[in-house]
Short mmCIF file of C-alpha atoms and ligand atoms in Angstrom, two decimals:
data_model
loop_
_atom_site.label_atom_id
_atom_site.label_comp_id
_atom_site.label_asym_id
_atom_site.label_seq_id
_atom_site.Cartn_x
_atom_site.Cartn_y
_atom_site.Cartn_z
CA MET M 52 29.23 2.43 -3.24
CA SER M 53 27.44 0.76 -0.35
CA LYS M 54 24.81 -1.96 -0.68
CA ILE M 55 21.36 -1.27 -1.80
CA ILE M 56 18.94 -3.08 0.47
CA GLY M 57 15.12 -4.25 -0.39
CA ILE M 58 12.45 -3.03 1.82
CA ASP M 59 8.87 -4.50 1.87
CA LEU M 60 7.27 -1.37 3.27
CA GLY M 61 4.08 -3.27 4.50
CA THR M 62 0.69 -1.84 6.11
CA THR M 63 0.80 -4.18 8.92
CA ASN M 64 4.28 -5.67 8.89
CA SER M 65 7.74 -4.92 6.94
CA CYS M 66 10.76 -6.72 6.24
CA ALA M 67 14.24 -6.18 4.74
CA ALA M 68 16.18 -8.50 2.58
CA ILE M 69 19.61 -8.57 0.65
CA VAL M 70 21.91 -10.31 -1.66
CA GLU M 71 25.22 -11.29 0.04
CA ASN M 72 27.66 -13.55 -1.57
CA GLY M 73 25.27 -14.41 -4.62
CA ALA M 74 22.56 -15.43 -2.32
CA VAL M 75 19.15 -13.77 -1.21
CA LYS M 76 18.31 -13.51 2.48
CA LEU M 77 15.89 -11.71 4.39
CA VAL M 78 17.48 -9.62 7.12
CA PRO M 79 17.02 -11.28 10.73
CA TYR M 80 15.98 -9.00 13.65
CA LYS M 81 17.99 -9.84 16.79
CA GLY M 82 19.09 -13.24 15.32
CA GLY M 83 15.56 -14.14 15.34
CA GLU M 84 12.31 -12.77 13.59
CA PHE M 85 12.60 -11.26 9.80
CA ILE M 86 9.25 -9.39 10.11
CA ILE M 87 8.87 -6.20 12.15
CA PRO M 88 5.64 -4.66 13.00
CA SER M 89 4.70 -1.27 10.93
CA ILE M 90 3.81 0.26 14.07
CA PHE M 91 5.07 3.32 15.80
CA ALA M 92 4.30 4.37 19.66
CA ILE M 93 5.06 7.07 22.14
CA ASP M 94 5.21 5.56 25.80
CA ASP M 95 4.07 7.50 28.84
CA LYS M 96 7.71 8.69 29.25
CA GLY M 97 7.88 10.19 25.89
CA ASN M 98 10.26 7.33 24.36
CA GLU M 99 9.39 6.59 20.65
CA LEU M 100 9.06 2.92 20.17
CA ILE M 101 8.98 1.14 16.69
CA GLY M 102 8.14 -2.37 15.56
CA HIS M 103 8.29 -5.32 18.14
CA GLU M 104 8.19 -2.83 21.21
CA ALA M 105 5.72 -1.03 19.91
CA LYS M 106 3.40 -3.77 19.38
CA ARG M 107 4.31 -5.50 22.44
CA GLN M 108 2.76 -2.23 24.60
CA TRP M 109 -0.19 -1.74 22.33
CA GLN M 110 -3.04 -3.07 24.17
CA LEU M 111 -2.16 -0.65 27.12
CA ASN M 112 -1.29 2.33 25.25
CA PRO M 113 -3.76 2.30 22.14
CA ARG M 114 -4.39 6.05 22.12
CA ASN M 115 -0.69 6.82 21.38
CA THR M 116 0.06 3.60 19.29
CA VAL M 117 0.11 4.19 15.19
CA TYR M 118 -0.67 1.10 13.20
CA ALA M 119 -1.97 1.03 9.45
CA ALA M 120 -1.02 4.56 8.63
CA LYS M 121 0.43 3.36 5.22
CA ARG M 122 -3.50 3.49 4.63
CA LEU M 123 -3.55 7.05 5.17
CA VAL M 124 -0.74 8.01 2.98
CA GLY M 125 -1.68 10.26 -0.06
CA ARG M 126 -5.21 10.80 1.35
CA SER M 127 -7.11 14.09 1.93
CA TYR M 128 -8.25 14.42 5.40
CA ALA M 129 -11.81 14.82 4.13
CA SER M 130 -11.46 11.58 2.05
CA ASP M 131 -14.46 8.93 2.96
CA ILE M 132 -11.33 6.56 3.74
CA VAL M 133 -9.72 8.96 6.31
CA GLY M 134 -13.22 8.92 8.21
CA ALA M 135 -13.56 5.24 8.05
CA MET M 136 -10.21 4.80 9.57
CA LYS M 137 -11.17 7.50 12.48
CA LYS M 138 -13.81 4.82 13.26
CA GLN M 139 -11.40 1.95 13.50
CA VAL M 140 -8.30 3.24 15.42
CA ALA M 141 -7.66 4.82 18.61
CA TYR M 142 -5.22 7.40 17.60
CA GLU M 143 -6.07 10.91 16.76
CA MET M 144 -5.94 12.48 13.34
CA LYS M 145 -6.57 16.35 12.48
CA PRO M 146 -6.20 17.97 8.99
CA GLY M 147 -2.77 19.44 8.24
CA GLU M 148 -1.96 22.31 5.96
CA ARG M 149 -2.19 20.81 2.51
CA ASN M 150 -5.39 18.87 3.92
CA ASP M 151 -3.47 15.88 4.68
CA VAL M 152 -3.81 13.81 7.39
CA LEU M 153 -1.80 14.86 10.92
CA LEU M 154 -1.41 12.42 13.62
CA ASP M 155 -1.39 13.48 17.13
CA ILE M 156 0.17 11.23 19.39
CA GLY M 157 2.29 11.70 22.47
CA HIS M 158 1.16 15.11 22.52
CA LYS M 159 2.99 16.11 19.16
CA SER M 160 1.91 16.12 15.77
CA PHE M 161 3.45 14.00 13.21
CA ARG M 162 3.09 14.10 9.34
CA LEU M 163 2.50 10.57 7.73
CA ALA M 164 5.58 10.73 5.74
CA GLU M 165 7.62 11.32 9.05
CA ILE M 166 5.78 7.89 10.60
CA SER M 167 6.95 6.13 7.06
CA ALA M 168 10.56 7.49 7.73
CA LYS M 169 10.46 6.22 11.45
CA ILE M 170 9.61 2.58 10.32
CA LEU M 171 11.95 2.84 7.22
CA ASN M 172 14.64 3.78 9.60
CA LYS M 173 14.28 0.89 12.08
CA ILE M 174 14.40 -1.30 9.19
CA ARG M 175 17.55 0.56 7.92
CA GLN M 176 19.04 -0.03 11.45
CA VAL M 177 18.10 -3.62 11.40
CA ALA M 178 20.11 -3.96 8.25
CA GLN M 179 23.02 -2.25 9.30
CA ASP M 180 23.39 -4.24 12.50
CA TYR M 181 22.87 -7.13 10.43
CA LEU M 182 25.37 -6.09 7.82
CA GLY M 183 27.96 -4.00 9.96
CA GLU M 184 27.92 -1.16 7.62
CA LYS M 185 26.11 1.78 6.88
CA VAL M 186 22.90 1.75 4.58
CA THR M 187 22.43 4.76 2.45
CA ARG M 188 20.17 3.06 -0.25
CA ALA M 189 17.19 0.95 -0.78
CA VAL M 190 14.61 -0.54 -3.19
CA VAL M 191 11.24 0.04 -1.42
CA THR M 192 8.18 -1.55 -2.68
CA VAL M 193 4.70 -0.09 -2.68
CA PRO M 194 0.99 -1.50 -3.57
CA ALA M 195 0.89 -1.41 -7.44
CA TYR M 196 -2.50 0.52 -6.74
CA PHE M 197 -0.49 3.36 -5.30
CA THR M 198 -1.06 6.85 -7.06
CA ASP M 199 1.84 9.17 -8.09
CA ARG M 200 0.89 11.01 -4.72
CA GLN M 201 1.34 7.75 -2.74
CA ARG M 202 4.77 7.00 -4.41
CA GLN M 203 5.93 10.66 -3.93
CA ALA M 204 5.23 10.20 -0.03
CA VAL M 205 7.63 6.97 0.13
CA LYS M 206 10.33 8.79 -1.54
CA ASP M 207 10.11 11.93 0.64
CA ALA M 208 10.29 9.40 3.58
CA GLY M 209 13.28 8.13 2.50
CA LYS M 210 14.52 11.73 2.04
CA MET M 211 13.99 12.64 5.63
CA ILE M 212 16.25 9.94 6.69
CA GLN M 213 19.00 10.35 4.24
CA LEU M 214 17.58 7.05 2.84
CA GLU M 215 17.72 7.31 -0.91
CA VAL M 216 14.89 5.47 -2.75
CA VAL M 217 16.97 4.42 -5.88
CA ARG M 218 13.63 2.65 -7.06
CA ILE M 219 10.15 2.12 -6.45
CA ILE M 220 8.70 -1.03 -7.63
CA ASN M 221 5.35 -2.34 -7.15
CA GLU M 222 4.67 -5.45 -4.66
CA PRO M 223 3.01 -8.02 -6.96
CA THR M 224 6.01 -7.12 -9.60
CA ALA M 225 8.48 -7.79 -6.60
CA ALA M 226 7.00 -10.88 -5.96
CA ALA M 227 7.07 -12.14 -9.70
CA LEU M 228 10.98 -11.47 -9.46
CA ALA M 229 11.32 -13.50 -6.24
CA TYR M 230 9.45 -16.46 -8.10
CA GLY M 231 10.65 -16.32 -11.59
CA ILE M 232 14.54 -15.10 -11.53
CA GLY M 233 16.96 -17.70 -12.78
CA LYS M 234 14.29 -20.38 -13.66
CA ASN M 235 14.01 -19.40 -17.36
CA LEU M 236 10.48 -19.39 -17.51
CA HIS M 237 8.04 -18.28 -20.45
CA GLU M 238 4.82 -18.00 -18.89
CA THR M 239 1.69 -15.76 -17.93
CA THR M 240 1.52 -15.43 -14.39
CA VAL M 241 -1.51 -13.94 -12.09
CA ILE M 242 -0.05 -12.46 -8.69
CA TYR M 243 -3.17 -12.23 -6.24
CA ASP M 244 -1.61 -10.30 -3.37
CA LEU M 245 -3.89 -9.67 -0.07
CA GLY M 246 -1.85 -8.72 2.38
CA GLY M 247 -2.50 -6.86 5.96
CA GLY M 248 -3.81 -3.68 4.49
CA THR M 249 -3.82 -3.62 0.62
CA PHE M 250 -5.11 -5.90 -2.27
CA ASP M 251 -3.37 -6.18 -5.62
CA VAL M 252 -3.56 -8.33 -8.53
CA SER M 253 -0.97 -8.15 -11.42
CA ILE M 254 -0.89 -10.00 -14.86
CA ILE M 255 3.04 -10.43 -15.60
CA GLU M 256 4.38 -12.19 -18.52
CA ILE M 257 7.85 -13.84 -17.48
CA ARG M 258 10.28 -14.22 -20.28
CA ASP M 259 13.30 -15.48 -18.57
CA ARG M 260 14.76 -11.87 -17.30
CA VAL M 261 11.96 -10.01 -18.53
CA PHE M 262 8.92 -9.21 -16.48
CA GLU M 263 6.27 -7.52 -18.27
CA VAL M 264 2.93 -6.29 -16.58
CA LYS M 265 0.15 -6.72 -18.81
CA ALA M 266 -2.38 -5.19 -16.51
CA THR M 267 -2.95 -4.42 -12.50
CA GLY M 268 -5.57 -3.53 -10.28
CA GLY M 269 -6.28 -3.40 -6.75
CA ASP M 270 -7.81 -1.62 -3.70
CA ILE M 271 -5.73 -0.16 -0.70
CA PHE M 272 -8.68 -0.34 1.44
CA LEU M 273 -8.98 -4.12 1.20
CA GLY M 274 -7.22 -6.49 3.36
CA GLY M 275 -6.16 -8.52 6.44
CA LEU M 276 -7.22 -5.73 8.84
CA ASP M 277 -10.93 -5.59 6.94
CA PHE M 278 -11.31 -9.34 7.91
CA ASP M 279 -10.28 -8.57 11.52
CA GLN M 280 -12.59 -5.92 11.67
CA ALA M 281 -15.53 -8.03 10.28
CA MET M 282 -14.68 -10.38 13.34
CA ILE M 283 -14.68 -7.25 15.82
CA GLN M 284 -17.61 -5.92 14.74
CA HIS M 285 -19.69 -9.48 14.77
CA VAL M 286 -18.16 -9.74 18.29
CA LEU M 287 -19.55 -6.26 19.15
CA ASP M 288 -22.65 -6.64 18.15
CA ASP M 289 -23.14 -10.03 20.08
CA PHE M 290 -21.82 -8.39 23.24
CA THR M 291 -24.48 -5.58 22.90
CA LYS M 292 -27.11 -7.85 22.01
CA LYS M 293 -26.16 -9.95 25.29
CA HIS M 294 -25.35 -7.15 27.83
CA GLY M 295 -26.78 -3.99 26.30
CA ILE M 296 -23.07 -2.38 26.45
CA ASP M 297 -21.26 -0.83 23.63
CA LEU M 298 -17.89 -1.85 23.79
CA SER M 299 -16.81 0.54 20.80
CA THR M 300 -16.05 3.53 22.68
CA ASP M 301 -13.78 1.93 25.18
CA PRO M 302 -10.19 2.11 23.38
CA VAL M 303 -8.62 -0.51 25.95
CA ALA M 304 -11.33 -3.13 25.46
CA MET M 305 -11.28 -2.20 21.77
CA GLN M 306 -7.45 -3.17 21.57
CA ARG M 307 -8.10 -6.41 23.56
CA ILE M 308 -10.55 -7.44 21.17
CA LYS M 309 -8.51 -6.64 18.03
CA ASP M 310 -5.70 -8.46 19.07
CA LEU M 311 -7.59 -11.37 19.88
CA ALA M 312 -9.39 -10.99 16.49
CA GLU M 313 -6.39 -11.33 14.27
CA ARG M 314 -5.14 -14.25 16.63
CA VAL M 315 -8.22 -16.21 16.15
CA LYS M 316 -8.57 -15.30 12.70
CA ILE M 317 -4.81 -17.14 12.11
CA ASP M 318 -5.98 -19.86 14.12
CA LEU M 319 -9.47 -20.49 11.91
CA SER M 320 -6.84 -20.85 9.00
CA SER M 321 -5.73 -24.38 10.50
CA ARG M 322 -8.75 -25.20 12.84
CA GLU M 323 -12.44 -25.48 12.52
CA SER M 324 -13.20 -23.50 15.42
CA ALA M 325 -11.42 -21.30 18.20
CA PRO M 326 -12.65 -19.50 21.45
CA PHE M 327 -12.95 -15.87 21.29
CA SER M 328 -12.49 -15.24 25.12
CA VAL M 329 -11.73 -11.86 26.81
CA PRO M 330 -12.13 -12.01 30.38
CA PHE M 331 -12.89 -9.03 32.59
CA VAL M 332 -13.50 -6.90 29.24
CA THR M 333 -15.80 -4.26 31.00
CA MET M 334 -18.02 -4.16 34.15
CA THR M 335 -21.97 -3.55 34.33
CA PRO M 336 -23.18 -0.52 35.85
CA GLN M 337 -23.65 -2.33 39.24
CA GLY M 338 -19.82 -3.02 39.27
CA GLN M 339 -19.91 -6.81 37.99
CA PRO M 340 -17.09 -7.94 35.55
CA LEU M 341 -18.35 -9.22 32.17
CA ASN M 342 -16.47 -11.38 29.76
CA ILE M 343 -16.64 -12.00 26.14
CA ASP M 344 -16.88 -15.50 25.74
CA PHE M 345 -17.48 -16.53 22.22
CA THR M 346 -16.85 -19.70 19.87
CA PHE M 347 -15.77 -18.58 16.57
CA THR M 348 -16.01 -21.14 13.64
CA ARG M 349 -14.12 -21.18 10.34
CA LYS M 350 -17.70 -21.32 8.72
CA LEU M 351 -18.63 -18.22 10.42
CA LEU M 352 -15.64 -16.23 9.80
CA GLU M 353 -16.09 -17.33 5.90
CA GLU M 354 -19.56 -16.07 6.08
CA LEU M 355 -18.85 -12.66 7.43
CA THR M 356 -15.81 -12.01 4.93
CA THR M 357 -17.42 -13.41 2.08
CA PRO M 358 -18.11 -9.80 0.42
CA LEU M 359 -14.65 -9.09 1.07
CA VAL M 360 -13.27 -12.33 -1.09
CA ASP M 361 -16.00 -11.10 -3.48
CA ARG M 362 -14.40 -7.91 -3.78
CA THR M 363 -10.69 -9.11 -4.86
CA VAL M 364 -12.80 -11.62 -7.23
CA ALA M 365 -14.46 -8.64 -8.78
CA ILE M 366 -11.01 -6.57 -9.23
CA LEU M 367 -9.35 -9.81 -10.64
CA GLU M 368 -12.22 -10.43 -13.20
CA ARG M 369 -11.74 -6.84 -14.43
CA VAL M 370 -7.85 -6.75 -14.66
CA MET M 371 -8.06 -10.29 -16.49
CA ALA M 372 -10.42 -8.38 -19.05
CA ASP M 373 -8.16 -5.60 -19.14
CA ALA M 374 -5.32 -7.92 -20.13
CA GLY M 375 -7.76 -9.83 -22.62
CA LEU M 376 -6.56 -12.88 -20.73
CA GLU M 377 -8.91 -16.08 -20.07
CA TYR M 378 -8.29 -18.22 -16.89
CA LYS M 379 -7.22 -21.39 -18.86
CA ASN M 380 -4.32 -19.64 -20.54
CA VAL M 381 -2.89 -18.53 -16.99
CA ASP M 382 0.14 -20.76 -16.69
CA GLU M 383 0.94 -19.99 -12.78
CA LEU M 384 -1.26 -18.55 -10.14
CA LEU M 385 0.99 -17.08 -7.04
CA LEU M 386 -0.20 -16.00 -3.79
CA VAL M 387 1.31 -13.25 -1.86
CA GLY M 388 0.57 -11.60 1.67
CA GLY M 389 -0.38 -13.29 4.84
CA GLN M 390 -4.41 -13.07 4.18
CA THR M 391 -4.10 -15.68 1.47
CA ARG M 392 -3.45 -18.29 3.96
CA MET M 393 -7.21 -18.56 4.82
CA PRO M 394 -8.24 -21.60 3.27
CA VAL M 395 -11.30 -20.06 1.45
CA VAL M 396 -9.35 -17.89 -0.35
CA GLN M 397 -7.44 -20.80 -1.64
CA LYS M 398 -10.59 -22.37 -2.57
CA ARG M 399 -12.08 -20.09 -4.38
CA LEU M 400 -9.26 -19.12 -6.68
CA GLU M 401 -8.54 -22.91 -7.40
CA LYS M 402 -12.09 -23.22 -8.49
CA ILE M 403 -11.84 -19.94 -10.37
CA PHE M 404 -8.65 -20.68 -12.13
CA GLY M 405 -9.26 -24.64 -12.24
CA LYS M 406 -5.80 -25.41 -10.79
CA ALA M 407 -4.07 -25.07 -7.11
CA PRO M 408 -2.14 -21.94 -6.67
CA SER M 409 1.67 -22.44 -7.16
CA LYS M 410 3.83 -23.32 -3.78
CA GLY M 411 6.70 -21.61 -5.73
CA VAL M 412 6.70 -18.40 -3.52
CA HIS M 413 6.52 -17.91 0.29
CA PRO M 414 3.68 -15.42 0.88
CA ASP M 415 5.21 -13.07 3.71
CA GLU M 416 8.79 -13.17 2.03
CA ALA M 417 8.36 -12.77 -1.72
CA VAL M 418 8.00 -8.86 -1.77
CA ALA M 419 11.27 -8.03 0.31
CA ILE M 420 13.24 -10.94 -1.67
CA GLY M 421 12.06 -9.42 -5.01
CA ALA M 422 13.35 -6.16 -3.67
CA ALA M 423 16.41 -7.43 -2.74
CA LEU M 424 17.19 -9.07 -6.11
CA TYR M 425 16.14 -5.88 -7.92
CA ALA M 426 18.20 -3.86 -5.72
CA HIS M 427 21.09 -6.41 -6.82
CA SER M 428 20.61 -5.73 -10.15
CA LEU M 429 21.04 -2.21 -9.65
CA GLU M 430 24.49 -2.12 -8.19
CA ASP M 431 27.44 -1.31 -10.08
CA ASN M 432 29.23 -4.35 -10.36
CA SER M 433 26.12 -6.56 -10.60
CA ASP M 434 25.97 -9.28 -12.90
CA LEU M 435 22.09 -9.87 -12.49
CA ARG M 436 20.24 -8.41 -15.46
CA LEU M 437 16.66 -7.63 -15.14
CA GLN M 438 14.20 -5.65 -17.26
CA LEU M 439 11.09 -4.69 -15.55
CA LEU M 440 8.03 -3.10 -17.49
CA ASP M 441 5.44 -2.00 -15.64
CA VAL M 442 2.17 -0.25 -16.17
CA ILE M 443 0.02 2.64 -14.26
CA PRO M 444 -2.75 1.39 -12.14
CA MET M 445 -5.11 3.95 -12.89
CA ALA M 446 -5.39 6.76 -15.58
CA ILE M 447 -3.80 9.77 -15.22
CA GLY M 448 -5.09 13.38 -17.09
CA LEU M 449 -6.42 16.75 -16.64
CA GLU M 450 -9.11 18.67 -16.30
CA ARG M 451 -11.47 19.80 -18.83
CA ALA M 452 -14.49 22.42 -18.82
CA GLY M 453 -16.94 21.16 -16.42
CA GLY M 454 -14.93 19.28 -14.61
CA GLU M 455 -14.67 16.68 -16.76
CA PHE M 456 -11.43 14.32 -17.05
CA HIS M 457 -9.65 14.17 -20.24
CA THR M 458 -7.30 11.09 -20.14
CA VAL M 459 -3.77 11.27 -21.21
CA PHE M 460 -2.37 8.10 -20.00
CA ALA M 461 -5.12 5.44 -20.05
CA ARG M 462 -5.15 2.83 -16.90
CA ASN M 463 -2.43 0.01 -17.46
CA ALA M 464 -0.21 2.13 -19.87
CA ALA M 465 3.09 1.12 -20.16
CA ILE M 466 5.70 2.84 -18.08
CA PRO M 467 7.94 5.06 -18.50
CA ASN M 468 6.34 6.95 -20.68
CA ALA M 469 5.68 10.32 -22.02
CA LYS M 470 3.30 12.31 -24.05
CA ALA M 471 2.45 15.86 -25.39
CA ILE M 472 -0.45 17.78 -25.56
CA ASP M 473 -1.30 21.07 -27.41
CA ALA M 474 -2.50 24.06 -25.16
CA THR M 475 -3.40 27.58 -25.73
CA THR M 476 -4.90 30.65 -24.44
CA SER M 477 -8.44 31.18 -23.98
CA TYR M 478 -8.87 34.74 -23.77
CA ASP M 479 -6.93 37.78 -24.81
CA GLY M 480 -3.97 39.05 -22.64
CA GLN M 481 -3.83 35.61 -21.21
CA THR M 482 0.05 35.25 -19.81
CA GLU M 483 -0.63 32.00 -17.79
CA VAL M 484 -1.99 28.58 -18.53
CA ALA M 485 -3.17 26.61 -15.53
CA MET M 486 -3.81 22.76 -15.32
CA ARG M 487 -5.14 20.47 -12.80
CA ILE M 488 -3.78 16.89 -13.09
CA PHE M 489 -5.88 13.85 -11.80
CA GLN M 490 -5.51 10.47 -11.53
CA GLY M 491 -8.58 7.69 -11.16
CA ASP M 492 -10.68 5.84 -13.44
CA ALA M 493 -13.97 8.22 -13.45
CA PRO M 494 -15.12 10.32 -16.15
CA GLN M 495 -15.41 13.28 -13.59
CA VAL M 496 -12.41 14.73 -12.06
CA ALA M 497 -14.38 15.12 -8.62
CA GLN M 498 -14.22 11.31 -8.26
CA ASN M 499 -10.60 11.13 -9.13
CA GLU M 500 -7.53 12.33 -6.74
CA LEU M 501 -5.94 15.43 -7.33
CA LEU M 502 -2.41 15.05 -8.20
CA GLY M 503 -1.38 18.93 -8.29
CA ASP M 504 -1.92 21.94 -9.99
CA PHE M 505 0.30 22.97 -12.83
CA LEU M 506 1.12 26.69 -13.78
CA PHE M 507 2.94 27.69 -16.89
CA SER M 508 3.45 31.48 -16.61
CA GLY M 509 5.52 34.03 -18.76
CA LEU M 510 3.52 33.87 -21.83
CA LYS M 511 3.59 36.82 -24.20
CA PRO M 512 0.42 38.44 -24.04
CA GLY M 513 -1.62 38.40 -27.19
CA PRO M 514 -5.14 37.85 -28.24
CA SER M 515 -6.98 34.30 -27.35
CA GLY M 516 -6.25 31.28 -29.02
CA SER M 517 -2.53 32.97 -30.35
CA ALA M 518 -0.25 31.39 -28.17
CA ARG M 519 0.89 27.80 -28.76
CA LEU M 520 2.18 25.42 -25.89
CA GLU M 521 2.99 21.78 -25.76
CA ILE M 522 2.63 20.46 -22.22
CA THR M 523 4.56 17.16 -21.64
CA PHE M 524 3.51 14.50 -19.14
CA ASP M 525 6.12 12.09 -18.17
CA VAL M 526 5.77 8.94 -16.12
CA SER M 527 8.87 7.39 -14.61
CA ILE M 528 9.58 3.78 -14.43
CA GLU M 529 8.33 4.44 -10.85
CA GLY M 530 5.10 5.90 -11.73
CA ILE M 531 5.92 9.13 -10.44
CA LEU M 532 4.51 11.96 -12.91
CA THR M 533 6.86 15.20 -14.28
CA MET M 534 5.33 17.75 -15.99
CA SER M 535 7.01 20.21 -18.60
CA ALA M 536 5.23 22.69 -20.63
CA ARG M 537 7.10 24.63 -23.73
CA ASP M 538 6.05 27.93 -25.47
CA LEU M 539 6.31 26.79 -29.04
CA ASP M 540 6.86 30.41 -30.02
CA THR M 541 9.67 31.31 -27.88
CA GLY M 542 10.74 28.04 -27.08
CA LYS M 543 10.58 28.80 -23.19
CA GLN M 544 10.85 25.87 -20.79
CA MET M 545 9.36 25.02 -17.45
CA LYS M 546 9.56 22.28 -15.72
CA THR M 547 8.30 21.01 -12.39
CA THR M 548 6.76 17.95 -10.48
CA VAL M 549 3.12 17.74 -9.98
CA ARG M 550 2.39 18.65 -6.26
CA VAL M 551 -0.84 18.96 -4.37
CA THR M 552 -1.44 22.31 -3.33
CA GLN M 553 -4.99 21.63 -2.13
CA SER M 554 -7.54 18.81 -2.04
P1 AMP H 747 1.59 -9.36 5.08
O1 AMP H 747 0.86 -8.09 4.77
O2 AMP H 747 1.27 -10.22 4.01
O3 AMP H 747 2.43 -9.30 6.30
O4 AMP H 747 -0.39 -10.10 5.87
C1 AMP H 747 -0.62 -9.63 6.92
C2 AMP H 747 -1.95 -10.16 6.86
O5 AMP H 747 -2.04 -11.69 6.89
C3 AMP H 747 -2.50 -9.83 8.43
O6 AMP H 747 -3.85 -9.34 8.29
C4 AMP H 747 -2.60 -11.05 8.83
O7 AMP H 747 -3.89 -11.04 9.95
C5 AMP H 747 -2.79 -12.17 7.97
N1 AMP H 747 -2.63 -13.51 8.12
C6 AMP H 747 -1.22 -13.85 8.50
N2 AMP H 747 -1.31 -15.13 8.55
C7 AMP H 747 -2.61 -15.72 8.12
C8 AMP H 747 -3.12 -16.80 8.55
N3 AMP H 747 -2.65 -18.25 8.63
N4 AMP H 747 -4.61 -16.99 7.94
C9 AMP H 747 -5.05 -15.91 7.82
N5 AMP H 747 -4.43 -14.53 7.90
C10 AMP H 747 -3.11 -14.67 8.20
#
């Protein structure tokens, strides 16, 4: 069998790793960098560009360059998040058939799974070039806070390019593997993962080769991009104040500002102030060129982004409470994701935990390394034995009368997991039972995410309440739900994976 590679499919950057001759390593791209930007573009000649090639032409071709598409995966077009994204990006979106998001670039429409597939394929090619053999199987990481629907989308993306996603694992869990394997640890670890697009926090008990997630939480709309956005907004407001010109409708100017915002932000992790200069960003109505000439201080960046750090801390507190854990009982705090390099994030956490974060993992590399180690443990001749015990990030349940959410699995329920509920008919002659399944923590289904409609048909008609059905919810080790139902009188069984038909 071919090698199984580990892939960290990130919002802003992706990365692959493998185990070779007993050692785990990142796969280098063209001999140099390990990181591949998660960017897809179509240039004016109709060529598809992925990764560094796409990023390089980003400023000149913002309209046909897709970045941060992972934030849109598994979202309905009408959702607030898609609305917010539309304001931030230059590429066009439109609703798809299932009310998902389609991207319109280079005069073509792309489903999000296609974009993920293209990025996955690029990573696979890089790994193939390095290994000199075909790669057909991978362990792919996702944010712990991904729903069933978003996890399915990653599997679908793999199928499109004949890449078998043998296992999906959660990013913080992968980071814990990178940190903990081979150290014979017995400790409680908090993984605080603030990447380019998403925030996750998981509490994991490590008992040598057993990694047991106690609780998890997160926000898949909270990451480095939002720190950039806070800076961008400030610069735009300042420019409007000085010159009375709103740059937000000028895609080329916006792209230059966005690029610079990220670079200045990163600079400010090691400096107290940095210039924010964009020469000739626009012109006055009289044709005079105007520049952005601004000095950003670390202090200002910290002020502008305090609300974002506060949100991560609120989630951390909830997860600690869910696990019934006090800060003083945490043995190790691991920081993962590039945005945790921001000094104020580290300071804030150090204060909360009363100790400095561990230096035991590399914030950019740990997730891919963990994925590769796990991939290795799944290979036939592997001598690496691992046990991962994970949880679901949000409750899964069904709609009851009046739109009430009836929980079947509570948030943080261990997976794999199965539960059966009894159901019956509610009117005479009923031959079908329909069920709408949701994921989320709100008491009303309208605030949760629809995972799909489930229909069990073929019941023998009879008086209301006479049928006896047993409906089983099965959540796999990957956090993906499968439903099955059985007529207890006839023993008849129907099985289907939950699919979204409308939102
Ligand atoms: P990741 O998804 O882990 O690759 O994280 C990428 C995010 O980390 C991006 O938003 C980067 O801008 C941010 N980032 C990378 N390095 C730094 C740094 N030194 N200081 C602040 N943010 C950083």
